[in-house]
């Protein structure tokens, strides 16, 4: 977890590779569907372009399908899911159905203003003209309103691992591994 631009996707790929499990990124799946102009992509795009969350029913059904696939059978890392309290409930149900549990929830903490600067720079480099400051700020607001409350939920469950997400990619990765190692139950 972490606010938009905190580097979730980048770190998720490294951590998943280390544990030889798939990184399941809801954002990536949505973007692939938008690019492929699938029915799901058409439904998701307007929300994504506005910086809003795709409705829970659509997102939950997609994740349910994905974690039921064979490559997720020996573990997986979720990148960008759950993002709402309703998604937490739904995920709890899915995990119970597969008789698996979460080992840890990693939260990348980052300074919001610095993130806006980072995202604007990325938009320029990648030619994502739709990534305007307004949309970026809206994504942050949505994160604060709908996703930040999940930190307390997972903290109460003793699963939350908080990591400073600022600085070099490699340095953040090392922090994540160090914290995960420490949080491991004996
Ligand atoms: P991300 O790359 O993770 O920032 O996701 C990009 C966009 O996809 C988000 O701004 C949302 O519009 C949508 N999205 C990704 N994950 C979720 C989710 N768990 N719930 C709702 N919308 C999501």
Coordinates of N, CA, C and O and ligand atoms in Angstrom, one line a residue:
X1 N 0.8 -1.2 0.0 CA 0.0 0.0 0.0 C 0.9 1.2 0.0 O 2.0 1.2 0.3
X2 N 0.2 2.4 -0.4 CA 1.0 3.6 -0.4 C 0.3 4.6 -1.3 O -0.4 4.2 -2.2
X3 N 0.5 5.9 -1.1 CA -0.2 6.9 -1.9 C 0.3 6.8 -3.4 O 1.4 6.3 -3.6
X4 N -0.4 7.3 -4.3 CA 0.0 7.2 -5.7 C 1.3 7.8 -6.0 O 1.6 8.9 -5.5
X5 N 2.2 7.1 -6.6 CA 3.5 7.6 -6.9 C 4.6 7.2 -5.9 O 5.8 7.5 -6.0
X6 N 4.2 6.5 -4.9 CA 5.1 6.1 -3.8 C 6.1 5.0 -4.3 O 7.0 4.7 -3.6
X7 N 5.8 4.4 -5.4 CA 6.7 3.4 -5.9 C 6.2 1.9 -5.7 O 7.0 1.0 -5.7
X8 N 4.9 1.8 -5.4 CA 4.3 0.5 -5.1 C 4.7 -0.6 -6.2 O 5.1 -1.7 -6.0
X9 N 4.4 -0.1 -7.5 CA 4.5 -1.1 -8.6 C 6.0 -1.5 -8.7 O 6.2 -2.7 -8.9
X10 N 6.9 -0.6 -8.7 CA 8.3 -0.9 -8.8 C 8.8 -1.9 -7.7 O 9.4 -2.9 -8.0
X11 N 8.4 -1.6 -6.5 CA 8.8 -2.4 -5.3 C 8.1 -3.8 -5.4 O 8.7 -4.8 -5.1
X12 N 6.9 -3.8 -5.8 CA 6.1 -5.0 -5.8 C 6.8 -6.0 -6.7 O 6.9 -7.2 -6.4
X13 N 7.3 -5.6 -7.9 CA 7.9 -6.5 -8.8 C 9.1 -7.1 -8.2 O 9.4 -8.3 -8.4
X14 N 9.9 -6.3 -7.6 CA 11.2 -6.8 -7.0 C 10.9 -7.8 -5.9 O 11.5 -8.9 -5.8
X15 N 10.0 -7.4 -5.0 CA 9.7 -8.3 -3.9 C 9.1 -9.6 -4.3 O 9.5 -10.7 -3.9
X16 N 8.2 -9.5 -5.3 CA 7.5 -10.8 -5.8 C 8.6 -11.7 -6.5 O 8.6 -12.9 -6.3
X17 N 9.5 -11.1 -7.2 CA 10.5 -11.9 -7.9 C 11.4 -12.6 -6.8 O 11.7 -13.8 -7.0
X18 N 11.7 -11.9 -5.8 CA 12.5 -12.4 -4.7 C 11.9 -13.7 -4.1 O 12.5 -14.7 -3.8
X19 N 10.6 -13.6 -3.9 CA 9.9 -14.7 -3.3 C 9.3 -15.7 -4.3 O 8.6 -16.7 -4.0
X20 N 9.6 -15.5 -5.6 CA 9.2 -16.3 -6.7 C 7.7 -16.5 -6.7 O 7.2 -17.7 -6.8
X21 N 7.0 -15.4 -6.6 CA 5.5 -15.4 -6.6 C 5.0 -14.3 -7.6 O 5.8 -13.4 -7.9
X22 N 3.8 -14.5 -8.1 CA 3.4 -13.4 -9.1 C 3.0 -12.1 -8.3 O 2.5 -12.2 -7.2
X23 N 3.3 -11.0 -8.9 CA 2.8 -9.7 -8.4 C 1.6 -9.4 -9.2 O 1.5 -9.4 -10.4
X24 N 0.5 -9.4 -8.4 CA -0.8 -9.1 -9.0 C -1.2 -7.6 -8.8 O -1.5 -7.2 -7.7
X25 N -1.0 -6.9 -9.9 CA -1.3 -5.4 -9.9 C -2.6 -5.1 -10.5 O -2.8 -5.3 -11.7
X26 N -3.6 -4.7 -9.7 CA -4.9 -4.3 -10.3 C -4.7 -3.2 -11.3 O -5.4 -3.2 -12.3
X27 N -3.9 -2.2 -11.0 CA -3.6 -1.1 -11.9 C -3.1 -1.6 -13.3 O -3.6 -1.2 -14.3
X28 N -2.2 -2.5 -13.3 CA -1.6 -3.1 -14.5 C -2.7 -3.9 -15.3 O -2.8 -3.8 -16.5
X29 N -3.5 -4.6 -14.5 CA -4.5 -5.4 -15.2 C -5.6 -4.5 -15.9 O -5.9 -4.6 -17.0
X30 N -5.9 -3.4 -15.1 CA -6.8 -2.4 -15.7 C -6.2 -1.8 -17.0 O -6.9 -1.6 -18.0
X31 N -4.9 -1.4 -16.8 CA -4.3 -0.7 -18.0 C -4.2 -1.6 -19.2 O -4.4 -1.1 -20.3
X32 N -3.9 -2.9 -19.0 CA -3.8 -3.8 -20.1 C -5.2 -3.9 -20.8 O -5.3 -4.0 -22.0
X33 N -6.3 -3.9 -20.0 CA -7.6 -4.0 -20.5 C -8.0 -2.8 -21.3 O -8.7 -2.8 -22.3
X34 N -7.6 -1.6 -20.7 CA -7.8 -0.4 -21.4 C -7.1 -0.4 -22.8 O -7.7 -0.1 -23.8
X35 N -5.9 -0.8 -22.8 CA -5.1 -0.8 -24.0 C -5.7 -1.8 -25.0 O -5.7 -1.5 -26.2
X36 N -6.2 -2.9 -24.5 CA -6.8 -3.9 -25.4 C -8.2 -3.7 -25.7 O -8.9 -4.5 -26.4
X37 N -8.8 -2.6 -25.2 CA -10.1 -2.1 -25.5 C -11.1 -3.3 -25.2 O -12.1 -3.5 -25.9
X38 N -10.9 -4.0 -24.1 CA -11.9 -5.0 -23.7 C -13.1 -4.4 -23.0 O -13.0 -3.2 -22.7
X39 N -14.1 -5.2 -22.7 CA -15.3 -4.7 -22.1 C -14.9 -4.1 -20.7 O -15.4 -3.0 -20.3
X40 N -14.0 -4.9 -20.0 CA -13.6 -4.4 -18.7 C -12.8 -3.1 -18.8 O -13.0 -2.2 -18.0
X41 N -12.0 -3.0 -19.8 CA -11.2 -1.8 -20.0 C -12.1 -0.6 -20.3 O -11.8 0.5 -19.8
X42 N -13.1 -0.8 -21.1 CA -14.0 0.3 -21.4 C -14.7 0.8 -20.1 O -14.9 2.0 -19.9
X43 N -15.1 -0.2 -19.3 CA -15.8 0.2 -18.0 C -14.9 0.9 -17.1 O -15.2 1.9 -16.4
X44 N -13.6 0.5 -17.0 CA -12.6 1.0 -16.1 C -12.1 2.4 -16.4 O -11.8 3.2 -15.6
X45 N -12.0 2.6 -17.7 CA -11.2 3.8 -18.2 C -11.7 5.2 -17.7 O -10.9 6.0 -17.2
X46 N -13.0 5.4 -17.7 CA -13.5 6.7 -17.3 C -13.1 7.0 -15.8 O -12.8 8.1 -15.5
X47 N -13.2 6.0 -15.0 CA -12.8 6.2 -13.6 C -11.3 6.5 -13.5 O -10.9 7.4 -12.7
X48 N -10.5 5.7 -14.1 CA -9.1 5.9 -14.1 C -8.7 7.2 -14.5 O -7.8 7.9 -13.9
X49 N -9.2 7.7 -15.7 CA -8.9 9.0 -16.2 C -9.2 10.1 -15.3 O -8.6 11.2 -15.3
X50 N -10.2 9.9 -14.5 CA -10.7 11.0 -13.5 C -9.9 10.9 -12.2 O -10.2 11.7 -11.3
X51 N -9.1 9.8 -12.0 CA -8.4 9.7 -10.8 C -9.3 9.0 -9.7 O -8.9 9.0 -8.5
X52 N -10.4 8.4 -10.1 CA -11.3 7.8 -9.1 C -11.0 6.3 -9.1 O -10.4 5.8 -10.0
X53 N -11.5 5.6 -8.1 CA -11.4 4.2 -8.1 C -12.5 3.5 -9.0 O -13.6 4.0 -9.1
X54 N -12.1 2.4 -9.6 CA -13.0 1.6 -10.3 C -14.0 1.0 -9.3 O -13.5 0.6 -8.2
X55 N -15.3 0.8 -9.6 CA -16.2 0.3 -8.6 C -15.7 -1.1 -8.0 O -15.2 -1.9 -8.7
X56 N -16.0 -1.3 -6.7 CA -15.6 -2.5 -6.0 C -16.1 -3.8 -6.7 O -15.3 -4.7 -6.8
X57 N -17.3 -3.8 -7.2 CA -17.8 -5.1 -7.8 C -16.9 -5.5 -9.0 O -16.5 -6.7 -9.1
X58 N -16.5 -4.5 -9.8 CA -15.7 -4.8 -11.0 C -14.3 -5.3 -10.5 O -13.8 -6.3 -11.0
X59 N -13.7 -4.5 -9.6 CA -12.3 -4.8 -9.1 C -12.3 -6.2 -8.4 O -11.4 -7.0 -8.6
X60 N -13.3 -6.4 -7.5 CA -13.3 -7.6 -6.7 C -13.4 -8.8 -7.6 O -12.7 -9.8 -7.4
X61 N -14.3 -8.8 -8.6 CA -14.5 -9.9 -9.5 C -13.2 -10.2 -10.2 O -12.8 -11.4 -10.4
X62 N -12.5 -9.2 -10.6 CA -11.2 -9.3 -11.4 C -10.1 -10.0 -10.5 O -9.4 -10.9 -10.9
X63 N -10.0 -9.6 -9.2 CA -9.0 -10.1 -8.3 C -9.4 -11.6 -8.0 O -8.6 -12.5 -7.9
X64 N -10.7 -11.8 -7.7 CA -11.1 -13.2 -7.4 C -10.7 -14.2 -8.5 O -10.2 -15.2 -8.2
X65 N -10.9 -13.7 -9.7 CA -10.5 -14.6 -10.9 C -9.0 -14.8 -10.9 O -8.5 -15.9 -11.1
X66 N -8.3 -13.7 -10.7 CA -6.8 -13.8 -10.8 C -6.2 -14.6 -9.8 O -5.3 -15.4 -10.0
X67 N -6.6 -14.5 -8.5 CA -6.0 -15.3 -7.5 C -6.4 -16.8 -7.5 O -5.8 -17.6 -6.9
X68 N -7.4 -17.1 -8.3 CA -7.8 -18.5 -8.5 C -7.0 -19.2 -9.6 O -7.1 -20.4 -9.8
X69 N -6.1 -18.4 -10.3 CA -5.3 -19.0 -11.4 C -4.1 -19.8 -10.8 O -3.7 -19.5 -9.7
X70 N -3.7 -20.9 -11.5 CA -2.7 -21.8 -11.0 C -1.5 -21.2 -10.5 O -0.9 -21.6 -9.4
X71 N -0.9 -20.1 -11.1 CA 0.3 -19.6 -10.7 C 0.3 -18.9 -9.4 O 1.3 -18.5 -8.8
X72 N -1.0 -18.6 -8.9 CA -1.1 -18.0 -7.6 C -1.2 -19.0 -6.4 O -1.4 -18.6 -5.3
X73 N -1.1 -20.3 -6.8 CA -1.4 -21.4 -5.9 C -0.3 -21.5 -4.8 O -0.6 -21.9 -3.7
X74 N 0.9 -21.0 -5.0 CA 1.9 -21.1 -3.9 C 2.3 -19.7 -3.4 O 3.4 -19.5 -2.9
X75 N 1.3 -18.8 -3.5 CA 1.6 -17.5 -2.9 C 1.5 -16.4 -4.0 O 1.6 -16.6 -5.2
X76 N 1.2 -15.2 -3.5 CA 1.1 -14.0 -4.4 C 1.3 -12.7 -3.6 O 1.2 -12.7 -2.4
X77 N 1.6 -11.7 -4.4 CA 1.7 -10.4 -3.8 C 0.7 -9.5 -4.5 O 0.6 -9.4 -5.7
X78 N -0.1 -8.8 -3.7 CA -1.1 -7.9 -4.3 C -0.6 -6.5 -4.3 O -0.2 -6.0 -3.3
X79 N -0.6 -5.9 -5.5 CA -0.1 -4.5 -5.6 C -1.3 -3.6 -6.0 O -1.9 -3.8 -7.0
X80 N -1.7 -2.8 -5.0 CA -2.8 -1.9 -5.3 C -4.2 -2.5 -5.0 O -5.2 -1.9 -5.4
X81 N -4.2 -3.5 -4.2 CA -5.5 -4.1 -3.8 C -5.3 -4.8 -2.4 O -4.2 -5.4 -2.3
X82 N -6.1 -4.6 -1.4 CA -7.4 -3.9 -1.4 C -7.1 -2.4 -1.2 O -6.1 -2.0 -0.6
X83 N -8.1 -1.6 -1.7 CA -8.0 -0.1 -1.6 C -9.2 0.5 -0.8 O -9.2 1.7 -0.6
X84 N -10.2 -0.3 -0.6 CA -11.3 0.2 0.2 C -11.7 -0.8 1.2 O -11.3 -2.0 1.2
X85 N -12.5 -0.4 2.3 CA -12.8 -1.3 3.3 C -13.7 -2.4 2.8 O -13.5 -3.6 3.2
X86 N -14.5 -2.1 1.8 CA -15.3 -3.2 1.2 C -14.4 -4.2 0.5 O -14.7 -5.4 0.5
X87 N -13.3 -3.8 -0.1 CA -12.4 -4.7 -0.7 C -11.7 -5.6 0.3 O -11.4 -6.7 0.1
X88 N -11.4 -5.0 1.5 CA -10.8 -5.8 2.6 C -11.7 -7.0 2.9 O -11.3 -8.1 3.0
X89 N -13.0 -6.7 3.1 CA -14.0 -7.7 3.4 C -14.0 -8.8 2.4 O -14.0 -10.0 2.7
X90 N -14.1 -8.3 1.1 CA -14.1 -9.3 0.0 C -12.9 -10.1 -0.1 O -13.0 -11.3 -0.2
X91 N -11.7 -9.5 0.1 CA -10.5 -10.2 0.1 C -10.4 -11.3 1.2 O -10.0 -12.4 1.0
X92 N -10.9 -10.9 2.4 CA -11.0 -11.8 3.5 C -11.7 -13.1 3.1 O -11.3 -14.2 3.4
X93 N -12.8 -12.9 2.4 CA -13.6 -14.0 2.0 C -12.9 -14.9 1.0 O -12.9 -16.1 1.0
X94 N -12.2 -14.2 0.0 CA -11.5 -14.9 -1.0 C -10.4 -15.8 -0.4 O -10.2 -16.9 -0.7
X95 N -9.7 -15.2 0.6 CA -8.5 -15.9 1.2 C -9.0 -17.1 2.0 O -8.5 -18.2 1.9
X96 N -10.1 -16.8 2.7 CA -10.7 -18.0 3.5 C -11.1 -19.1 2.6 O -10.9 -20.3 2.9
X97 N -11.7 -18.7 1.4 CA -12.1 -19.7 0.4 C -10.9 -20.6 -0.1 O -11.1 -21.7 -0.4
X98 N -9.7 -20.0 -0.1 CA -8.6 -20.7 -0.6 C -7.7 -21.2 0.5 O -6.7 -21.8 0.3
X99 N -8.2 -21.0 1.7 CA -7.5 -21.4 2.9 C -6.1 -20.9 3.0 O -5.1 -21.6 3.3
X100 N -6.0 -19.6 2.7 CA -4.6 -18.9 2.8 C -4.8 -17.7 3.6 O -6.0 -17.2 3.8
X101 N -3.7 -17.1 4.1 CA -3.8 -15.9 4.9 C -2.7 -14.9 4.5 O -1.7 -15.4 3.9
X102 N -2.9 -13.7 4.8 CA -1.9 -12.7 4.5 C -0.7 -12.8 5.4 O -0.9 -13.0 6.6
X103 N 0.5 -12.7 4.9 CA 1.7 -12.7 5.8 C 2.0 -11.3 6.3 O 2.4 -11.1 7.4
X104 N 1.8 -10.3 5.4 CA 2.2 -9.0 5.8 C 1.5 -8.0 4.8 O 1.2 -8.3 3.7
X105 N 1.3 -6.8 5.3 CA 0.8 -5.7 4.5 C 1.9 -4.6 4.5 O 2.2 -4.1 5.6
X106 N 2.5 -4.3 3.4 CA 3.6 -3.3 3.4 C 3.1 -2.0 3.0 O 2.4 -1.9 1.9
X107 N 3.3 -1.0 3.8 CA 2.9 0.4 3.4 C 4.1 1.2 3.2 O 5.0 1.3 4.0
X108 N 4.2 1.9 2.0 CA 5.2 2.8 1.7 C 4.8 4.2 2.0 O 3.8 4.7 1.5
X109 N 5.5 4.8 3.0 CA 5.1 6.2 3.4 C 5.9 7.2 2.5 O 7.1 7.0 2.2
X110 N 5.3 8.3 2.1 CA 5.9 9.3 1.3 C 5.3 10.6 1.4 O 4.1 10.7 1.8
X111 N 6.1 11.6 1.2 CA 5.6 13.0 1.2 C 4.8 13.3 0.0 O 5.2 13.2 -1.1
X112 N 3.5 13.8 0.3 CA 2.6 14.0 -0.8 C 3.0 15.0 -1.9 O 2.8 14.8 -3.1
X113 N 3.6 16.1 -1.4 CA 4.0 17.1 -2.4 C 5.1 16.6 -3.3 O 5.2 16.9 -4.5
X114 N 6.0 15.9 -2.7 CA 7.1 15.4 -3.4 C 6.6 14.4 -4.5 O 7.1 14.3 -5.6
X115 N 5.6 13.6 -4.1 CA 5.0 12.7 -5.0 C 4.4 13.3 -6.2 O 4.5 12.8 -7.3
X116 N 3.7 14.5 -6.0 CA 3.1 15.2 -7.1 C 4.2 15.6 -8.1 O 4.0 15.4 -9.3
X117 N 5.3 16.1 -7.6 CA 6.4 16.5 -8.5 C 6.9 15.3 -9.2 O 7.1 15.3 -10.5
X118 N 7.0 14.1 -8.5 CA 7.5 12.9 -9.2 C 6.6 12.4 -10.3 O 7.0 12.1 -11.4
X119 N 5.3 12.5 -10.0 CA 4.3 12.0 -11.0 C 4.2 12.9 -12.2 O 4.0 12.4 -13.3
X120 N 4.3 14.2 -11.9 CA 4.3 15.1 -13.1 C 5.5 14.9 -14.0 O 5.4 14.9 -15.2
X121 N 6.6 14.6 -13.4 CA 7.8 14.3 -14.1 C 7.7 13.0 -15.0 O 8.0 13.0 -16.1
X122 N 7.1 12.0 -14.3 CA 6.8 10.8 -15.0 C 5.9 11.0 -16.2 O 6.1 10.4 -17.2
X123 N 4.8 11.8 -15.9 CA 3.8 12.0 -17.0 C 4.5 12.7 -18.2 O 4.2 12.3 -19.4
X124 N 5.5 13.5 -17.9 CA 6.2 14.2 -19.0 C 7.1 13.2 -19.8 O 7.0 13.1 -21.0
X125 N 7.8 12.4 -19.0 CA 8.7 11.4 -19.7 C 7.9 10.4 -20.5 O 8.3 10.0 -21.6
X126 N 6.8 9.9 -19.9 CA 6.1 8.8 -20.6 C 5.0 9.4 -21.5 O 4.2 8.6 -22.1
X127 N 4.9 10.7 -21.6 CA 4.0 11.3 -22.5 C 2.5 11.0 -22.1 O 1.6 10.9 -22.9
X128 N 2.3 10.9 -20.7 CA 1.0 10.7 -20.2 C 0.3 12.1 -20.0 O 0.2 12.5 -18.8
X129 N -0.1 12.7 -21.1 CA -0.6 14.0 -21.0 C -1.9 14.1 -20.1 O -2.2 15.2 -19.6
X130 N -2.6 13.0 -19.9 CA -3.8 13.0 -19.1 C -3.5 13.0 -17.6 O -4.3 13.2 -16.8
X131 N -2.2 12.8 -17.3 CA -1.8 12.8 -15.9 C -1.5 14.2 -15.4 O -0.4 14.6 -15.2
X132 N -2.6 15.0 -15.3 CA -2.4 16.4 -15.0 C -2.4 16.5 -13.5 O -2.7 15.6 -12.7
X133 N -1.9 17.7 -13.0 CA -1.8 17.9 -11.6 C -3.2 17.8 -10.9 O -3.2 17.2 -9.8
X134 N -4.3 18.2 -11.5 CA -5.6 18.0 -10.9 C -5.9 16.6 -10.7 O -6.4 16.2 -9.6
X135 N -5.7 15.8 -11.7 CA -6.0 14.3 -11.6 C -5.1 13.7 -10.5 O -5.5 12.9 -9.7
X136 N -3.8 14.1 -10.5 CA -2.9 13.5 -9.5 C -3.4 13.9 -8.1 O -3.4 13.0 -7.2
X137 N -3.7 15.1 -7.9 CA -4.2 15.6 -6.6 C -5.5 14.8 -6.2 O -5.7 14.5 -5.0
X138 N -6.4 14.6 -7.2 CA -7.6 13.9 -6.9 C -7.3 12.4 -6.5 O -7.9 11.9 -5.6
X139 N -6.3 11.8 -7.1 CA -5.9 10.4 -6.7 C -5.4 10.4 -5.3 O -5.7 9.5 -4.6
X140 N -4.7 11.5 -4.9 CA -4.2 11.5 -3.5 C -5.3 11.6 -2.6 O -5.4 11.0 -1.5
X141 N -6.3 12.5 -2.9 CA -7.5 12.7 -2.1 C -8.2 11.4 -1.9 O -8.6 11.0 -0.8
X142 N -8.4 10.7 -3.0 CA -9.1 9.4 -2.9 C -8.4 8.4 -2.1 O -9.0 7.7 -1.3
X143 N -7.1 8.4 -2.2 CA -6.2 7.5 -1.3 C -6.4 7.9 0.1 O -6.7 7.0 1.0
X144 N -6.4 9.2 0.5 CA -6.5 9.6 1.9 C -7.9 9.2 2.4 O -8.0 8.8 3.6
X145 N -8.9 9.4 1.6 CA -10.3 9.2 2.1 C -10.6 7.7 2.2 O -11.1 7.2 3.2
X146 N -10.2 7.0 1.1 CA -10.7 5.6 1.0 C -9.7 4.5 1.4 O -10.1 3.4 1.9
X147 N -8.4 4.8 1.2 CA -7.4 3.8 1.4 C -6.7 3.9 2.7 O -6.4 2.9 3.4
X148 N -6.3 5.1 3.1 CA -5.6 5.4 4.3 C -6.2 4.7 5.5 O -5.5 4.1 6.4
X149 N -7.6 4.6 5.7 CA -8.2 3.9 6.8 C -7.8 2.5 6.9 O -7.9 1.9 8.0
X150 N -7.4 1.9 5.8 CA -7.0 0.4 5.8 C -5.8 0.2 6.6 O -5.6 -0.9 7.1
X151 N -4.9 1.2 6.7 CA -3.7 1.0 7.5 C -4.0 0.6 8.9 O -3.3 -0.2 9.5
X152 N -5.0 1.3 9.5 CA -5.4 1.0 10.9 C -5.9 -0.5 11.0 O -5.6 -1.2 12.0
X153 N -6.7 -0.8 10.0 CA -7.3 -2.2 10.0 C -6.2 -3.2 10.1 O -6.2 -4.1 10.9
X154 N -5.2 -3.1 9.2 CA -4.1 -4.1 9.1 C -3.2 -3.9 10.3 O -2.5 -4.9 10.7
X155 N -3.0 -2.7 10.8 CA -2.2 -2.5 12.0 C -2.8 -3.3 13.2 O -2.1 -4.0 13.9
X156 N -4.1 -3.1 13.3 CA -4.8 -3.8 14.4 C -4.7 -5.3 14.3 O -4.7 -6.0 15.3
X157 N -4.6 -5.8 13.1 CA -4.4 -7.3 12.9 C -2.9 -7.7 13.0 O -2.6 -8.9 12.8
X158 N -2.1 -6.7 13.3 CA -0.6 -7.0 13.5 C 0.1 -7.4 12.2 O 1.2 -8.0 12.2
X159 N -0.5 -6.9 11.1 CA 0.1 -7.3 9.8 C 0.9 -6.2 9.1 O 1.7 -6.4 8.2
X160 N 0.7 -5.0 9.6 CA 1.3 -3.8 8.9 C 2.8 -3.6 9.1 O 3.3 -3.7 10.2
X161 N 3.4 -3.5 8.0 CA 4.9 -3.2 8.0 C 5.1 -1.9 7.3 O 4.8 -1.7 6.1
X162 N 5.5 -0.9 8.1 CA 5.6 0.5 7.5 C 7.0 0.8 7.1 O 8.0 0.6 7.9
X163 N 7.2 1.3 5.9 CA 8.5 1.5 5.3 C 8.6 2.9 4.8 O 7.6 3.4 4.1
X164 N 9.7 3.6 5.0 CA 9.9 4.9 4.4 C 10.1 4.7 2.9 O 11.1 4.0 2.5
X165 N 9.2 5.3 2.1 CA 9.3 5.0 0.6 C 10.1 6.1 -0.1 O 10.2 6.0 -1.4
X166 N 10.7 7.0 0.6 CA 11.4 8.1 -0.1 C 12.9 7.6 -0.3 O 13.4 6.8 0.4
X167 N 13.5 8.2 -1.4 CA 14.9 7.8 -1.6 C 15.1 6.9 -2.8 O 14.1 6.7 -3.6
X168 N 16.3 6.4 -3.0 CA 16.6 5.5 -4.1 C 15.8 4.2 -4.1 O 15.5 3.7 -3.0
X169 N 15.4 3.7 -5.2 CA 14.7 2.5 -5.4 C 15.3 1.4 -4.6 O 14.7 0.7 -3.8
X170 N 16.6 1.2 -4.8 CA 17.3 0.1 -4.1 C 17.3 0.2 -2.6 O 17.2 -0.8 -1.9
X171 N 17.4 1.4 -2.1 CA 17.4 1.7 -0.7 C 16.1 1.3 -0.1 O 16.0 0.7 1.0
X172 N 15.0 1.6 -0.8 CA 13.7 1.3 -0.3 C 13.5 -0.2 -0.3 O 12.9 -0.8 0.6
X173 N 14.0 -0.8 -1.4 CA 13.8 -2.3 -1.4 C 14.5 -2.9 -0.2 O 14.0 -3.9 0.4
X174 N 15.7 -2.5 0.1 CA 16.5 -3.0 1.2 C 15.7 -2.8 2.5 O 15.6 -3.7 3.4
X175 N 15.1 -1.7 2.7 CA 14.2 -1.4 3.9 C 13.1 -2.4 3.9 O 12.8 -2.9 5.0
X176 N 12.5 -2.6 2.8 CA 11.3 -3.5 2.8 C 11.7 -4.9 3.2 O 11.1 -5.5 4.1
X177 N 12.8 -5.4 2.7 CA 13.3 -6.8 3.1 C 13.7 -6.8 4.5 O 13.3 -7.8 5.2
X178 N 14.3 -5.8 5.0 CA 14.7 -5.8 6.4 C 13.5 -5.8 7.3 O 13.4 -6.6 8.3
X179 N 12.5 -5.0 7.0 CA 11.3 -4.9 7.8 C 10.5 -6.2 7.7 O 9.9 -6.7 8.7
X180 N 10.4 -6.8 6.6 CA 9.7 -8.1 6.4 C 10.4 -9.2 7.2 O 9.7 -10.0 7.9
X181 N 11.7 -9.2 7.2 CA 12.5 -10.2 8.0 C 12.2 -10.0 9.5 O 11.9 -11.0 10.1
X182 N 12.1 -8.8 9.9 CA 11.9 -8.5 11.3 C 10.5 -8.9 11.8 O 10.3 -9.3 12.9
X183 N 9.5 -8.7 10.8 CA 8.1 -8.9 11.2 C 7.7 -10.3 11.2 O 6.6 -10.7 11.6
X184 N 8.6 -11.2 10.6 CA 8.3 -12.6 10.5 C 8.0 -13.2 11.8 O 8.8 -13.1 12.7
X185 N 6.9 -13.9 11.9 CA 6.6 -14.6 13.2 C 7.5 -15.9 13.2 O 7.6 -16.6 12.3
X186 N 8.1 -16.1 14.4 CA 9.0 -17.3 14.5 C 8.3 -18.6 14.3 O 7.1 -18.7 14.5
Ligands
LIG1 P1 -2.4 2.0 -9.8 O1 -1.5 1.8 -11.0 O2 -2.3 0.9 -8.8 O3 -2.2 3.4 -9.2 O4 -3.9 2.0 -10.4 C1 -4.3 2.8 -11.4 C2 -5.8 3.1 -11.4 O5 -6.5 1.8 -11.5 C3 -6.3 3.7 -10.1 O6 -6.1 5.1 -10.0 C4 -7.7 3.2 -10.1 O7 -8.5 4.0 -11.0 C5 -7.6 1.8 -10.7 N1 -7.4 0.8 -9.6 C6 -6.3 0.1 -9.4 N2 -6.5 -0.7 -8.3 C7 -7.8 -0.5 -7.8 C8 -8.5 -1.0 -6.7 N3 -8.0 -1.9 -5.9 N4 -9.8 -0.5 -6.6 C9 -10.3 0.4 -7.4 N5 -9.6 1.0 -8.5 C10 -8.4 0.5 -8.7

